[in-house]
Amino acid sequence: MKRIYQDYHMHSSISPDSNVPIEEMCQAALDKGFREIAITDHFEFYSKGVIEYRFNEAYLEEYSKTIKACIEKFDGRLIIKKGIELGQQHLQLEMSNRILQSYKFDFVLGSVHKINKLDLSQIKYNYSIIDIYCKRYLEQVYELVDKGDFDSLAHLDLIKRYASQLNVEVNLIDYRIELAQIFERLIERNKGLEINTSSLRQGLDEPFPTVPILKMYKSMGGEIITIGSDAHNPFDIGRDFDRVISILEEIGFRNIYTFDNRKSQRIELF
């Protein structure tokens, strides 16, 4: 039976939304039989004039020091990649570029969590406004894909999670023009697309993004796929990766990608 041994989206207690140390996450991944992981703790960017006290140089130094110690401790047993998830980096490109030049990451996720300073989780979704917010979300995703310096686009379809919590259905495949623009630029810039399984443990029946969106990406020539559980605790590491295998086979993706020093490496699955 085919299996994915690489989890490229994980968080630790360095991030403000997890309380599990990096070492514990690494040990759990090893115990589950994983061969390679990327710790991708958050770093959020905001519109100019908005400062978040947690995301600063001390934060990055703590992360770098901690993950370096884990890389050394697990050497020969588990490959640990120094990663980061940069949220809305297109809003602060100069600062983002300084960070990427100063801290040598193996892998960078690009993501959109906010629209105009408002977190996607804080929007009061209903059917009268959902079209507006889907378009605004995709506009921000395009800005990120057009300008950002990242390796793989994280959890496209994220707005679906929060809308569903208010019983509002979202199908981003309905926005084919916007998605086509995003994928055209993503492929042109040789960036990847993440399959994120967190939705499958949160009451949704497909990963982020959904199968129709993944099929569209492939039909346009997209090839670079990374796989991430978006785990914030040991239990969720690698969850539902068996579903991903079936989806990849159904769509016709034969490979997934890992990264080292921000250079992609292809892993053949089928």
PDB file of C-alpha atoms in Angstrom:
ATOM      1  CA  MET A   1       0.000   0.000   0.000  1.00  0.00           C
ATOM      2  CA  LYS A   2       1.311   3.430  -0.963  1.00  0.00           C
ATOM      3  CA  ARG A   3       2.028   5.848   1.856  1.00  0.00           C
ATOM      4  CA  ILE A   4       3.156   9.446   2.197  1.00  0.00           C
ATOM      5  CA  TYR A   5       6.120   9.733   4.579  1.00  0.00           C
ATOM      6  CA  GLN A   6       6.478  13.512   4.433  1.00  0.00           C
ATOM      7  CA  ASP A   7       4.353  16.046   6.335  1.00  0.00           C
ATOM      8  CA  TYR A   8       5.101  19.578   5.169  1.00  0.00           C
ATOM      9  CA  HIS A   9       2.776  21.673   7.319  1.00  0.00           C
ATOM     10  CA  MET A  10       3.147  21.437  11.089  1.00  0.00           C
ATOM     11  CA  HIS A  11       3.123  23.904  13.986  1.00  0.00           C
ATOM     12  CA  SER A  12       4.679  23.974  17.440  1.00  0.00           C
ATOM     13  CA  SER A  13       4.479  26.025  20.614  1.00  0.00           C
ATOM     14  CA  ILE A  14       6.605  28.680  18.937  1.00  0.00           C
ATOM     15  CA  SER A  15       3.420  29.570  17.054  1.00  0.00           C
ATOM     16  CA  PRO A  16       0.763  31.407  19.072  1.00  0.00           C
ATOM     17  CA  ASP A  17      -1.845  28.741  18.238  1.00  0.00           C
ATOM     18  CA  SER A  18      -0.068  25.618  19.557  1.00  0.00           C
ATOM     19  CA  ASN A  19       1.249  24.551  22.963  1.00  0.00           C
ATOM     20  CA  VAL A  20       3.317  21.532  21.899  1.00  0.00           C
ATOM     21  CA  PRO A  21       7.131  21.904  21.799  1.00  0.00           C
ATOM     22  CA  ILE A  22       8.929  21.273  18.509  1.00  0.00           C
ATOM     23  CA  GLU A  23      10.793  18.329  19.999  1.00  0.00           C
ATOM     24  CA  GLU A  24       7.535  16.634  20.963  1.00  0.00           C
ATOM     25  CA  MET A  25       6.122  17.150  17.468  1.00  0.00           C
ATOM     26  CA  CYS A  26       9.279  15.682  15.948  1.00  0.00           C
ATOM     27  CA  GLN A  27       9.201  12.655  18.226  1.00  0.00           C
ATOM     28  CA  ALA A  28       5.547  12.039  17.410  1.00  0.00           C
ATOM     29  CA  ALA A  29       6.274  12.196  13.677  1.00  0.00           C
ATOM     30  CA  LEU A  30       9.111   9.711  14.121  1.00  0.00           C
ATOM     31  CA  ASP A  31       6.898   7.395  16.176  1.00  0.00           C
ATOM     32  CA  LYS A  32       4.292   7.494  13.404  1.00  0.00           C
ATOM     33  CA  GLY A  33       6.842   6.365  10.855  1.00  0.00           C
ATOM     34  CA  PHE A  34       7.428   9.645   9.070  1.00  0.00           C
ATOM     35  CA  ARG A  35      10.780  10.130   7.390  1.00  0.00           C
ATOM     36  CA  GLU A  36      10.662  13.863   6.777  1.00  0.00           C
ATOM     37  CA  ILE A  37       8.754  16.825   8.181  1.00  0.00           C
ATOM     38  CA  ALA A  38       8.748  20.581   7.885  1.00  0.00           C
ATOM     39  CA  ILE A  39       7.970  22.666  10.945  1.00  0.00           C
ATOM     40  CA  THR A  40       6.178  25.698   9.492  1.00  0.00           C
ATOM     41  CA  ASP A  41       5.386  27.969  12.405  1.00  0.00           C
ATOM     42  CA  HIS A  42       3.388  31.107  11.683  1.00  0.00           C
ATOM     43  CA  PHE A  43       4.655  34.568  10.884  1.00  0.00           C
ATOM     44  CA  GLU A  44       1.842  36.974  10.040  1.00  0.00           C
ATOM     45  CA  PHE A  45       2.056  40.231   8.113  1.00  0.00           C
ATOM     46  CA  TYR A  46      -0.493  43.011   8.440  1.00  0.00           C
ATOM     47  CA  SER A  47      -1.527  46.111   6.554  1.00  0.00           C
ATOM     48  CA  LYS A  48       0.863  49.011   7.024  1.00  0.00           C
ATOM     49  CA  GLY A  49       0.542  50.619  10.396  1.00  0.00           C
ATOM     50  CA  VAL A  50      -0.627  47.442  12.126  1.00  0.00           C
ATOM     51  CA  ILE A  51       1.938  45.761  14.363  1.00  0.00           C
ATOM     52  CA  GLU A  52       1.574  42.359  16.003  1.00  0.00           C
ATOM     53  CA  TYR A  53       3.862  42.193  19.009  1.00  0.00           C
ATOM     54  CA  ARG A  54       4.557  38.452  18.773  1.00  0.00           C
ATOM     55  CA  PHE A  55       5.959  38.409  15.264  1.00  0.00           C
ATOM     56  CA  ASN A  56       9.387  39.965  15.638  1.00  0.00           C
ATOM     57  CA  GLU A  57      13.080  39.130  15.525  1.00  0.00           C
ATOM     58  CA  ALA A  58      13.073  37.515  18.974  1.00  0.00           C
ATOM     59  CA  TYR A  59      10.329  35.176  17.784  1.00  0.00           C
ATOM     60  CA  LEU A  60      12.365  34.124  14.756  1.00  0.00           C
ATOM     61  CA  GLU A  61      15.516  33.703  16.830  1.00  0.00           C
ATOM     62  CA  GLU A  62      13.707  31.419  19.276  1.00  0.00           C
ATOM     63  CA  TYR A  63      12.352  29.330  16.424  1.00  0.00           C
ATOM     64  CA  SER A  64      15.731  29.069  14.688  1.00  0.00           C
ATOM     65  CA  LYS A  65      17.554  28.089  17.858  1.00  0.00           C
ATOM     66  CA  THR A  66      14.967  25.486  18.838  1.00  0.00           C
ATOM     67  CA  ILE A  67      14.668  23.817  15.480  1.00  0.00           C
ATOM     68  CA  LYS A  68      18.454  23.705  15.085  1.00  0.00           C
ATOM     69  CA  ALA A  69      18.669  21.731  18.332  1.00  0.00           C
ATOM     70  CA  CYS A  70      15.984  19.311  17.112  1.00  0.00           C
ATOM     71  CA  ILE A  71      17.671  18.816  13.751  1.00  0.00           C
ATOM     72  CA  GLU A  72      20.825  17.815  15.608  1.00  0.00           C
ATOM     73  CA  LYS A  73      19.003  15.583  18.108  1.00  0.00           C
ATOM     74  CA  PHE A  74      17.076  13.631  15.453  1.00  0.00           C
ATOM     75  CA  ASP A  75      19.931  13.456  12.955  1.00  0.00           C
ATOM     76  CA  GLY A  76      19.932  10.111  11.157  1.00  0.00           C
ATOM     77  CA  ARG A  77      16.422   9.250  12.331  1.00  0.00           C
ATOM     78  CA  LEU A  78      14.159  12.005  11.033  1.00  0.00           C
ATOM     79  CA  ILE A  79      14.739  14.691   8.421  1.00  0.00           C
ATOM     80  CA  ILE A  80      13.525  17.995   9.855  1.00  0.00           C
ATOM     81  CA  LYS A  81      13.220  20.948   7.528  1.00  0.00           C
ATOM     82  CA  LYS A  82      13.314  24.519   8.757  1.00  0.00           C
ATOM     83  CA  GLY A  83      10.086  25.986   7.442  1.00  0.00           C
ATOM     84  CA  ILE A  84       7.773  28.908   8.001  1.00  0.00           C
ATOM     85  CA  GLU A  85       4.221  29.870   7.084  1.00  0.00           C
ATOM     86  CA  LEU A  86       4.131  33.490   5.990  1.00  0.00           C
ATOM     87  CA  GLY A  87       0.639  34.954   6.153  1.00  0.00           C
ATOM     88  CA  GLN A  88      -0.176  37.867   3.831  1.00  0.00           C
ATOM     89  CA  GLN A  89       3.470  38.479   3.001  1.00  0.00           C
ATOM     90  CA  HIS A  90       2.402  40.553  -0.017  1.00  0.00           C
ATOM     91  CA  LEU A  91       1.307  43.272   2.444  1.00  0.00           C
ATOM     92  CA  GLN A  92       4.837  43.773   3.777  1.00  0.00           C
ATOM     93  CA  LEU A  93       7.166  42.657   1.001  1.00  0.00           C
ATOM     94  CA  GLU A  94      10.194  44.567   2.224  1.00  0.00           C
ATOM     95  CA  MET A  95       9.964  43.093   5.712  1.00  0.00           C
ATOM     96  CA  SER A  96       9.262  39.638   4.296  1.00  0.00           C
ATOM     97  CA  ASN A  97      12.308  39.801   2.054  1.00  0.00           C
ATOM     98  CA  ARG A  98      14.524  40.841   4.980  1.00  0.00           C
ATOM     99  CA  ILE A  99      13.331  37.862   7.003  1.00  0.00           C
ATOM    100  CA  LEU A 100      13.923  35.417   4.173  1.00  0.00           C
ATOM    101  CA  GLN A 101      17.410  36.802   3.585  1.00  0.00           C
ATOM    102  CA  SER A 102      18.344  36.695   7.272  1.00  0.00           C
ATOM    103  CA  TYR A 103      16.926  33.293   8.197  1.00  0.00           C
ATOM    104  CA  LYS A 104      17.758  30.529   5.805  1.00  0.00           C
ATOM    105  CA  PHE A 105      14.637  28.389   5.486  1.00  0.00           C
ATOM    106  CA  ASP A 106      14.305  25.112   3.649  1.00  0.00           C
ATOM    107  CA  PHE A 107      10.634  25.627   2.870  1.00  0.00           C
ATOM    108  CA  VAL A 108       8.208  28.564   2.861  1.00  0.00           C
ATOM    109  CA  LEU A 109       4.432  28.294   2.831  1.00  0.00           C
ATOM    110  CA  GLY A 110       2.468  31.275   1.571  1.00  0.00           C
ATOM    111  CA  SER A 111      -1.005  31.764   2.990  1.00  0.00           C
ATOM    112  CA  VAL A 112      -3.908  34.186   3.318  1.00  0.00           C
ATOM    113  CA  HIS A 113      -5.666  34.284   6.677  1.00  0.00           C
ATOM    114  CA  LYS A 114      -7.048  37.825   6.547  1.00  0.00           C
ATOM    115  CA  ILE A 115      -8.983  40.249   4.364  1.00  0.00           C
ATOM    116  CA  ASN A 116      -8.413  43.942   5.089  1.00  0.00           C
ATOM    117  CA  LYS A 117      -7.124  43.306   8.626  1.00  0.00           C
ATOM    118  CA  LEU A 118     -10.111  41.029   9.357  1.00  0.00           C
ATOM    119  CA  ASP A 119      -9.274  37.387  10.059  1.00  0.00           C
ATOM    120  CA  LEU A 120     -11.275  34.908   7.989  1.00  0.00           C
ATOM    121  CA  SER A 121     -12.440  33.281  11.225  1.00  0.00           C
ATOM    122  CA  GLN A 122     -14.018  36.542  12.431  1.00  0.00           C
ATOM    123  CA  ILE A 123     -16.295  37.227   9.472  1.00  0.00           C
ATOM    124  CA  LYS A 124     -20.047  36.763  10.085  1.00  0.00           C
ATOM    125  CA  TYR A 125     -20.736  34.758   6.953  1.00  0.00           C
ATOM    126  CA  ASN A 126     -24.195  34.594   5.420  1.00  0.00           C
ATOM    127  CA  TYR A 127     -25.496  34.037   1.918  1.00  0.00           C
ATOM    128  CA  SER A 128     -25.946  37.756   1.215  1.00  0.00           C
ATOM    129  CA  ILE A 129     -22.223  38.503   1.619  1.00  0.00           C
ATOM    130  CA  ILE A 130     -20.452  35.225   0.820  1.00  0.00           C
ATOM    131  CA  ASP A 131     -19.873  36.080  -2.854  1.00  0.00           C
ATOM    132  CA  ILE A 132     -18.253  39.383  -1.882  1.00  0.00           C
ATOM    133  CA  TYR A 133     -15.899  37.724   0.583  1.00  0.00           C
ATOM    134  CA  CYS A 134     -14.988  34.861  -1.746  1.00  0.00           C
ATOM    135  CA  LYS A 135     -13.933  37.388  -4.371  1.00  0.00           C
ATOM    136  CA  ARG A 136     -12.019  39.477  -1.841  1.00  0.00           C
ATOM    137  CA  TYR A 137     -10.282  36.363  -0.552  1.00  0.00           C
ATOM    138  CA  LEU A 138      -9.266  35.288  -4.046  1.00  0.00           C
ATOM    139  CA  GLU A 139      -8.037  38.812  -4.795  1.00  0.00           C
ATOM    140  CA  GLN A 140      -5.710  38.555  -1.802  1.00  0.00           C
ATOM    141  CA  VAL A 141      -4.570  35.093  -2.858  1.00  0.00           C
ATOM    142  CA  TYR A 142      -3.722  36.435  -6.310  1.00  0.00           C
ATOM    143  CA  GLU A 143      -1.749  39.318  -4.810  1.00  0.00           C
ATOM    144  CA  LEU A 144       0.221  36.804  -2.744  1.00  0.00           C
ATOM    145  CA  VAL A 145       0.844  34.525  -5.727  1.00  0.00           C
ATOM    146  CA  ASP A 146       1.799  37.472  -7.931  1.00  0.00           C
ATOM    147  CA  LYS A 147       4.258  39.135  -5.537  1.00  0.00           C
ATOM    148  CA  GLY A 148       5.144  36.813  -2.668  1.00  0.00           C
ATOM    149  CA  ASP A 149       8.338  34.832  -2.191  1.00  0.00           C
ATOM    150  CA  PHE A 150       7.178  31.374  -1.103  1.00  0.00           C
ATOM    151  CA  ASP A 151       7.431  27.753  -2.241  1.00  0.00           C
ATOM    152  CA  SER A 152       3.903  26.375  -1.905  1.00  0.00           C
ATOM    153  CA  LEU A 153       0.477  28.011  -1.584  1.00  0.00           C
ATOM    154  CA  ALA A 154      -1.133  26.826   1.651  1.00  0.00           C
ATOM    155  CA  HIS A 155      -4.745  25.762   2.205  1.00  0.00           C
ATOM    156  CA  LEU A 156      -6.387  27.426  -0.780  1.00  0.00           C
ATOM    157  CA  ASP A 157     -10.118  27.163   0.070  1.00  0.00           C
ATOM    158  CA  LEU A 158      -9.557  28.170   3.714  1.00  0.00           C
ATOM    159  CA  ILE A 159     -12.590  30.467   3.635  1.00  0.00           C
ATOM    160  CA  LYS A 160     -14.708  27.311   3.207  1.00  0.00           C
ATOM    161  CA  ARG A 161     -13.791  26.189   6.739  1.00  0.00           C
ATOM    162  CA  TYR A 162     -15.090  29.252   8.504  1.00  0.00           C
ATOM    163  CA  ALA A 163     -18.154  29.727   6.314  1.00  0.00           C
ATOM    164  CA  SER A 164     -19.215  26.132   6.939  1.00  0.00           C
ATOM    165  CA  GLN A 165     -19.139  26.771  10.692  1.00  0.00           C
ATOM    166  CA  LEU A 166     -22.000  29.204  10.094  1.00  0.00           C
ATOM    167  CA  ASN A 167     -23.756  26.764   7.741  1.00  0.00           C
ATOM    168  CA  VAL A 168     -22.809  28.727   4.641  1.00  0.00           C
ATOM    169  CA  GLU A 169     -21.625  26.588   1.744  1.00  0.00           C
ATOM    170  CA  VAL A 170     -18.652  27.745  -0.321  1.00  0.00           C
ATOM    171  CA  ASN A 171     -17.572  26.270  -3.655  1.00  0.00           C
ATOM    172  CA  LEU A 172     -14.557  28.174  -4.909  1.00  0.00           C
ATOM    173  CA  ILE A 173     -14.596  26.133  -8.112  1.00  0.00           C
ATOM    174  CA  ASP A 174     -17.473  28.451  -9.096  1.00  0.00           C
ATOM    175  CA  TYR A 175     -14.856  31.214  -9.392  1.00  0.00           C
ATOM    176  CA  ARG A 176     -13.028  29.710 -12.347  1.00  0.00           C
ATOM    177  CA  ILE A 177     -11.834  33.015 -13.792  1.00  0.00           C
ATOM    178  CA  GLU A 178     -10.193  34.023 -10.518  1.00  0.00           C
ATOM    179  CA  LEU A 179      -8.729  30.552  -9.966  1.00  0.00           C
ATOM    180  CA  ALA A 180      -7.373  30.453 -13.513  1.00  0.00           C
ATOM    181  CA  GLN A 181      -5.530  33.721 -12.907  1.00  0.00           C
ATOM    182  CA  ILE A 182      -4.100  32.377  -9.647  1.00  0.00           C
ATOM    183  CA  PHE A 183      -2.965  29.093 -11.157  1.00  0.00           C
ATOM    184  CA  GLU A 184      -1.537  30.690 -14.285  1.00  0.00           C
ATOM    185  CA  ARG A 185       0.674  32.924 -12.157  1.00  0.00           C
ATOM    186  CA  LEU A 186       1.496  30.153  -9.672  1.00  0.00           C
ATOM    187  CA  ILE A 187       2.675  27.858 -12.457  1.00  0.00           C
ATOM    188  CA  GLU A 188       4.482  30.687 -14.273  1.00  0.00           C
ATOM    189  CA  ARG A 189       6.479  31.397 -11.106  1.00  0.00           C
ATOM    190  CA  ASN A 190       7.171  27.684 -10.504  1.00  0.00           C
ATOM    191  CA  LYS A 191       5.418  27.687  -7.136  1.00  0.00           C
ATOM    192  CA  GLY A 192       3.636  24.693  -5.647  1.00  0.00           C
ATOM    193  CA  LEU A 193       0.132  24.036  -4.356  1.00  0.00           C
ATOM    194  CA  GLU A 194      -0.466  22.416  -0.997  1.00  0.00           C
ATOM    195  CA  ILE A 195      -3.013  19.705  -0.284  1.00  0.00           C
ATOM    196  CA  ASN A 196      -3.987  20.396   3.315  1.00  0.00           C
ATOM    197  CA  THR A 197      -5.887  17.691   5.206  1.00  0.00           C
ATOM    198  CA  SER A 198      -6.997  19.777   8.199  1.00  0.00           C
ATOM    199  CA  SER A 199     -10.476  20.216   6.689  1.00  0.00           C
ATOM    200  CA  LEU A 200     -11.112  16.474   6.816  1.00  0.00           C
ATOM    201  CA  ARG A 201     -10.962  16.468  10.619  1.00  0.00           C
ATOM    202  CA  GLN A 202     -13.058  19.609  10.868  1.00  0.00           C
ATOM    203  CA  GLY A 203     -16.304  18.343   9.427  1.00  0.00           C
ATOM    204  CA  LEU A 204     -15.634  18.815   5.706  1.00  0.00           C
ATOM    205  CA  ASP A 205     -15.503  15.962   3.217  1.00  0.00           C
ATOM    206  CA  GLU A 206     -12.599  17.146   1.044  1.00  0.00           C
ATOM    207  CA  PRO A 207      -9.157  18.602   1.637  1.00  0.00           C
ATOM    208  CA  PHE A 208      -8.095  22.181   0.968  1.00  0.00           C
ATOM    209  CA  PRO A 209      -8.403  22.733  -1.922  1.00  0.00           C
ATOM    210  CA  THR A 210     -11.214  20.469  -3.125  1.00  0.00           C
ATOM    211  CA  VAL A 211     -10.804  17.816  -5.800  1.00  0.00           C
ATOM    212  CA  PRO A 212     -12.386  19.920  -8.604  1.00  0.00           C
ATOM    213  CA  ILE A 213      -9.920  22.728  -7.859  1.00  0.00           C
ATOM    214  CA  LEU A 214      -7.004  20.285  -7.832  1.00  0.00           C
ATOM    215  CA  LYS A 215      -8.171  18.903 -11.181  1.00  0.00           C
ATOM    216  CA  MET A 216      -8.267  22.418 -12.576  1.00  0.00           C
ATOM    217  CA  TYR A 217      -4.729  23.078 -11.342  1.00  0.00           C
ATOM    218  CA  LYS A 218      -3.488  19.917 -13.039  1.00  0.00           C
ATOM    219  CA  SER A 219      -5.377  20.637 -16.270  1.00  0.00           C
ATOM    220  CA  MET A 220      -3.562  23.963 -16.490  1.00  0.00           C
ATOM    221  CA  GLY A 221      -0.184  22.259 -16.176  1.00  0.00           C
ATOM    222  CA  GLY A 222       0.336  22.402 -12.411  1.00  0.00           C
ATOM    223  CA  GLU A 223       2.700  19.737 -11.129  1.00  0.00           C
ATOM    224  CA  ILE A 224       4.223  20.814  -7.816  1.00  0.00           C
ATOM    225  CA  ILE A 225       2.181  19.392  -4.948  1.00  0.00           C
ATOM    226  CA  THR A 226       3.124  19.441  -1.263  1.00  0.00           C
ATOM    227  CA  ILE A 227       1.207  17.598   1.447  1.00  0.00           C
ATOM    228  CA  GLY A 228       0.509  18.967   4.916  1.00  0.00           C
ATOM    229  CA  SER A 229      -1.636  18.002   7.873  1.00  0.00           C
ATOM    230  CA  ASP A 230      -1.525  21.493   9.409  1.00  0.00           C
ATOM    231  CA  ALA A 231      -1.067  19.675  12.725  1.00  0.00           C
ATOM    232  CA  HIS A 232      -0.870  21.741  15.895  1.00  0.00           C
ATOM    233  CA  ASN A 233      -0.612  18.665  18.107  1.00  0.00           C
ATOM    234  CA  PRO A 234       0.942  15.178  17.819  1.00  0.00           C
ATOM    235  CA  PHE A 235      -2.346  13.391  17.195  1.00  0.00           C
ATOM    236  CA  ASP A 236      -3.028  15.264  13.945  1.00  0.00           C
ATOM    237  CA  ILE A 237       0.357  14.675  12.319  1.00  0.00           C
ATOM    238  CA  GLY A 238      -0.235  12.893   9.027  1.00  0.00           C
ATOM    239  CA  ARG A 239      -3.957  12.488   9.589  1.00  0.00           C
ATOM    240  CA  ASP A 240      -5.998  11.509   6.520  1.00  0.00           C
ATOM    241  CA  PHE A 241      -2.955  11.139   4.302  1.00  0.00           C
ATOM    242  CA  ASP A 242      -4.483   7.870   3.091  1.00  0.00           C
ATOM    243  CA  ARG A 243      -7.278   9.942   1.577  1.00  0.00           C
ATOM    244  CA  VAL A 244      -4.699  12.092  -0.176  1.00  0.00           C
ATOM    245  CA  ILE A 245      -3.145   9.030  -1.817  1.00  0.00           C
ATOM    246  CA  SER A 246      -6.530   8.144  -3.335  1.00  0.00           C
ATOM    247  CA  ILE A 247      -7.099  11.719  -4.505  1.00  0.00           C
ATOM    248  CA  LEU A 248      -3.656  11.984  -6.112  1.00  0.00           C
ATOM    249  CA  GLU A 249      -4.198   8.709  -7.934  1.00  0.00           C
ATOM    250  CA  GLU A 250      -7.683   9.756  -9.077  1.00  0.00           C
ATOM    251  CA  ILE A 251      -6.464  13.058 -10.507  1.00  0.00           C
ATOM    252  CA  GLY A 252      -3.276  11.660 -12.011  1.00  0.00           C
ATOM    253  CA  PHE A 253      -0.593  13.248  -9.856  1.00  0.00           C
ATOM    254  CA  ARG A 254       2.232  10.724  -9.697  1.00  0.00           C
ATOM    255  CA  ASN A 255       4.625  12.755  -7.540  1.00  0.00           C
ATOM    256  CA  ILE A 256       4.733  14.969  -4.489  1.00  0.00           C
ATOM    257  CA  TYR A 257       7.482  17.470  -3.674  1.00  0.00           C
ATOM    258  CA  THR A 258       9.764  18.179  -0.755  1.00  0.00           C
ATOM    259  CA  PHE A 259      12.245  21.025  -0.355  1.00  0.00           C
ATOM    260  CA  ASP A 260      15.803  21.560   0.787  1.00  0.00           C
ATOM    261  CA  ASN A 261      17.284  25.037   0.989  1.00  0.00           C
ATOM    262  CA  ARG A 262      14.192  26.126  -0.953  1.00  0.00           C
ATOM    263  CA  LYS A 263      14.974  23.839  -3.884  1.00  0.00           C
ATOM    264  CA  SER A 264      12.261  21.365  -4.841  1.00  0.00           C
ATOM    265  CA  GLN A 265      12.799  17.626  -4.866  1.00  0.00           C
ATOM    266  CA  ARG A 266      10.372  15.218  -6.532  1.00  0.00           C
ATOM    267  CA  ILE A 267       9.209  12.037  -4.828  1.00  0.00           C
ATOM    268  CA  GLU A 268       7.526   9.437  -7.030  1.00  0.00           C
ATOM    269  CA  LEU A 269       4.445   7.782  -5.510  1.00  0.00           C
ATOM    270  CA  PHE A 270       3.018   5.732  -8.350  1.00  0.00           C
TER     271      PHE A 270
END
